[in-house]
């Protein structure tokens, strides 16, 4: 059982659709990061959220940190083929290192 | 800055062979990590280091060894390659344990 559970594991949608992916845990995190990994490359940081209830926007991507800091969501509006990739959440427990979730693999078809 | 560099990009090993995966970072980060990523899966931590001369096991250390003689370099050693070690290996570094991790481009390893 992973400390961070991501859902769904796989998502295939058409260009222009909206989607939300989730990152859940029973633990409280001091901060949570979202990374995107494109095929053949390493993960790259998208955003870090640190405050319960925090919402951050990055163009068509909206990230939310749960009020209790146990969960987070990533919402993509009007998905584009360039959004295709593996989305990983990573949480920092107090005094410990980042722990990565299992990832959500997104495919956006033209 | 080159960031995190890894060599080689791709390697095929026979069962029982050994090899070293190289990782170098030029950001003066104290923390360095080795992960493996199996097809369609997330990242599993193999080993990490909090500074030169200090290393510790991660989630899946069996079959691997590491060393950290300098701040910049963090090589990963496979002593007796097994088919189960077929994977993509990523090295990463960060300023501290909770800060952003910067990843290298990965080494794709195939053990036959």
Coordinates of C-alpha atoms in Angstrom, one line a residue:
Chain A
X1 CA 0.0 0.0 0.0
X2 CA 1.4 3.4 -1.1
X3 CA 1.4 6.4 1.2
X4 CA 0.0 8.4 -1.6
X5 CA -2.7 6.9 -3.8
X6 CA -3.3 8.5 -7.2
X7 CA -6.5 8.0 -9.2
X8 CA -7.2 7.2 -11.8
X9 CA -4.1 5.2 -12.8
X10 CA -4.9 5.7 -16.5
X11 CA -7.0 8.3 -18.4
X12 CA -7.5 8.6 -22.1
X13 CA -9.6 11.5 -23.3
X14 CA -10.2 13.6 -26.4
X15 CA -8.7 17.0 -27.0
X16 CA -10.8 19.7 -25.5
X17 CA -12.2 17.7 -22.6
X18 CA -11.7 18.5 -18.9
X19 CA -10.3 16.1 -16.4
X20 CA -9.4 15.8 -12.7
X21 CA -6.8 13.6 -11.1
X22 CA -6.5 12.9 -7.4
X23 CA -3.8 12.3 -4.9
X24 CA -5.0 10.9 -1.5
X25 CA -3.5 9.9 1.7
X26 CA -4.4 9.2 5.3
X27 CA -1.3 11.2 6.4
X28 CA -0.9 15.0 6.8
X29 CA 1.7 16.6 4.6
X30 CA 3.6 19.7 5.2
X31 CA 3.7 20.3 1.5
X32 CA 2.7 18.6 -1.7
X33 CA 4.3 18.7 -5.2
X34 CA 3.0 17.8 -8.6
X35 CA 5.4 16.7 -11.3
X36 CA 4.8 15.9 -15.0
X37 CA 6.9 13.3 -16.8
X38 CA 6.8 13.3 -20.6
X39 CA 7.8 10.1 -22.5
X40 CA 11.5 9.4 -22.4
X41 CA 12.3 12.2 -19.9
X42 CA 12.6 12.7 -16.2
X43 CA 9.8 14.3 -14.1
X44 CA 9.6 18.0 -14.0
X45 CA 8.1 20.0 -11.1
X46 CA 4.8 21.8 -12.0
X47 CA 3.8 23.3 -8.6
X48 CA 4.2 23.1 -4.9
X49 CA 1.3 23.7 -2.5
X50 CA 1.9 24.2 1.2
X51 CA -1.2 25.7 2.8
X52 CA -4.5 23.7 3.5
X53 CA -7.1 24.9 1.0
X54 CA -4.5 26.5 -1.3
X55 CA -5.4 26.8 -5.0
X56 CA -2.8 27.4 -7.6
X57 CA -3.3 27.9 -11.3
X58 CA -0.8 27.3 -14.1
X59 CA -2.4 28.3 -17.4
X60 CA -5.1 25.5 -17.9
X61 CA -4.0 23.5 -14.9
X62 CA -5.6 24.1 -11.4
X63 CA -4.0 22.5 -8.4
X64 CA -5.8 22.3 -5.0
X65 CA -4.5 21.2 -1.6
X66 CA -7.1 19.8 0.7
X67 CA -8.1 21.7 3.8
X68 CA -6.6 19.0 6.0
X69 CA -3.5 18.7 3.9
X70 CA -4.1 15.0 3.2
X71 CA -5.1 15.2 -0.4
X72 CA -4.7 17.2 -3.6
X73 CA -6.3 17.4 -7.0
X74 CA -5.1 18.5 -10.4
X75 CA -7.8 19.8 -12.8
X76 CA -7.0 20.4 -16.5
X77 CA -9.3 22.5 -18.6
X78 CA -9.6 21.9 -22.3
X79 CA -6.9 19.3 -22.5
X80 CA -4.4 19.4 -25.3
X81 CA -2.3 16.6 -26.8
X82 CA 0.7 18.3 -25.3
X83 CA -0.7 17.5 -21.8
X84 CA 0.0 13.8 -22.4
X85 CA 2.3 12.3 -19.8
X86 CA 2.6 10.8 -16.4
X87 CA 1.4 13.1 -13.5
X88 CA 3.0 12.3 -10.2
X89 CA 2.2 13.8 -6.8
X90 CA 4.8 13.8 -4.1
X91 CA 4.2 14.7 -0.4
X92 CA 6.5 15.7 2.3
X93 CA 5.8 14.4 5.8
X94 CA 7.2 16.4 8.7
X95 CA 10.8 15.5 9.2
X96 CA 10.8 13.1 6.2
X97 CA 11.7 13.0 2.6
X98 CA 9.3 13.4 -0.3
X99 CA 7.3 10.3 -1.1
X100 CA 5.9 9.8 -4.6
X101 CA 2.5 8.5 -5.6
X102 CA 2.1 5.8 -8.3
X103 CA 1.2 8.4 -10.9
X104 CA -1.7 9.0 -13.4
X105 CA -0.9 8.3 -17.0
X106 CA -2.8 10.7 -19.2
X107 CA -3.3 10.5 -23.0
X108 CA -5.0 13.3 -24.8
X109 CA -6.0 12.3 -28.4
X110 CA -6.2 14.9 -31.1
Chain B
X1 CA 24.0 24.9 -15.5
X2 CA 23.7 21.4 -16.9
X3 CA 21.5 20.3 -14.0
X4 CA 21.5 16.6 -13.5
X5 CA 23.3 14.4 -16.0
X6 CA 23.3 10.7 -16.3
X7 CA 25.3 8.2 -18.3
X8 CA 24.8 6.0 -20.2
X9 CA 21.4 6.6 -21.8
X10 CA 20.8 3.0 -22.6
X11 CA 22.6 -0.2 -21.8
X12 CA 22.0 -3.9 -22.4
X13 CA 23.5 -6.3 -19.8
X14 CA 23.7 -10.0 -19.7
X15 CA 22.6 -11.8 -16.5
X16 CA 25.4 -11.7 -13.9
X17 CA 27.3 -8.8 -15.4
X18 CA 28.0 -5.7 -13.4
X19 CA 27.9 -2.0 -14.3
X20 CA 27.9 1.5 -12.8
X21 CA 25.3 4.1 -13.6
X22 CA 26.8 7.6 -13.4
X23 CA 25.0 10.7 -12.0
X24 CA 26.4 14.2 -11.7
X25 CA 24.8 17.4 -10.6
X26 CA 26.2 21.0 -10.8
X27 CA 23.7 22.7 -8.5
X28 CA 25.7 22.1 -5.3
X29 CA 22.7 20.2 -3.9
X30 CA 23.3 18.2 -0.7
X31 CA 20.6 15.6 -1.4
X32 CA 20.8 13.1 -4.2
X33 CA 18.5 10.1 -5.0
X34 CA 18.3 7.1 -7.2
X35 CA 14.9 5.8 -8.4
X36 CA 13.8 3.1 -10.7
X37 CA 10.7 3.3 -12.8
X38 CA 9.2 0.1 -14.2
X39 CA 7.0 0.4 -17.3
X40 CA 3.8 2.3 -16.7
X41 CA 4.6 2.7 -13.0
X42 CA 5.7 5.4 -10.6
X43 CA 9.1 5.9 -8.9
X44 CA 10.6 3.7 -6.4
X45 CA 13.5 5.0 -4.3
X46 CA 16.6 2.8 -4.3
X47 CA 19.1 4.8 -2.4
X48 CA 19.6 8.4 -1.3
X49 CA 22.4 10.6 0.1
X50 CA 22.1 13.6 2.3
X51 CA 25.7 14.7 1.6
X52 CA 29.2 13.5 0.7
X53 CA 30.1 10.4 2.6
X54 CA 26.5 9.7 3.7
X55 CA 24.1 7.2 2.0
X56 CA 21.0 5.4 3.1
X57 CA 18.7 2.7 1.7
X58 CA 15.4 3.5 0.2
X59 CA 12.4 1.3 -0.6
X60 CA 14.1 -1.2 -3.0
X61 CA 17.9 -1.3 -2.3
X62 CA 18.5 -5.0 -2.8
X63 CA 21.0 -5.7 -5.7
X64 CA 22.4 -2.2 -5.7
X65 CA 25.1 -0.2 -4.1
X66 CA 26.0 3.5 -4.0
X67 CA 28.8 5.8 -2.9
X68 CA 29.0 9.5 -2.5
X69 CA 32.6 10.7 -2.4
X70 CA 31.9 14.2 -3.7
X71 CA 28.9 16.5 -3.6
X72 CA 28.5 16.3 -7.4
X73 CA 28.6 12.6 -8.0
X74 CA 26.4 9.8 -6.9
X75 CA 27.1 6.5 -8.9
X76 CA 24.8 3.5 -8.6
X77 CA 26.4 0.1 -8.9
X78 CA 24.7 -3.2 -10.0
X79 CA 26.9 -6.1 -9.1
X80 CA 25.1 -9.1 -10.5
X81 CA 22.5 -8.0 -13.0
X82 CA 19.2 -9.9 -13.0
X83 CA 16.3 -9.6 -15.4
X84 CA 14.2 -8.1 -12.5
X85 CA 16.5 -5.0 -12.7
X86 CA 15.3 -4.2 -16.2
X87 CA 14.0 -0.7 -15.7
X88 CA 14.6 3.0 -16.3
X89 CA 16.8 4.5 -13.6
X90 CA 16.5 8.2 -12.7
X91 CA 18.9 10.2 -10.6
X92 CA 17.7 13.3 -8.9
X93 CA 19.0 16.0 -6.6
X94 CA 17.5 18.6 -4.3
X95 CA 18.6 21.4 -1.9
X96 CA 16.9 19.7 1.0
X97 CA 14.6 16.7 1.7
X98 CA 11.4 18.6 1.0
X99 CA 12.5 20.9 -1.8
X100 CA 12.0 20.4 -5.5
X101 CA 13.8 17.4 -6.9
X102 CA 15.6 17.9 -10.2
X103 CA 15.7 14.8 -12.3
X104 CA 18.2 13.6 -14.9
X105 CA 17.1 12.2 -18.3
X106 CA 17.3 8.6 -17.1
X107 CA 19.2 5.4 -18.0
X108 CA 17.3 2.7 -19.7
X109 CA 18.7 -0.7 -18.7
X110 CA 17.8 -4.1 -20.2
X111 CA 19.0 -7.3 -18.6
X112 CA 18.8 -10.3 -20.8

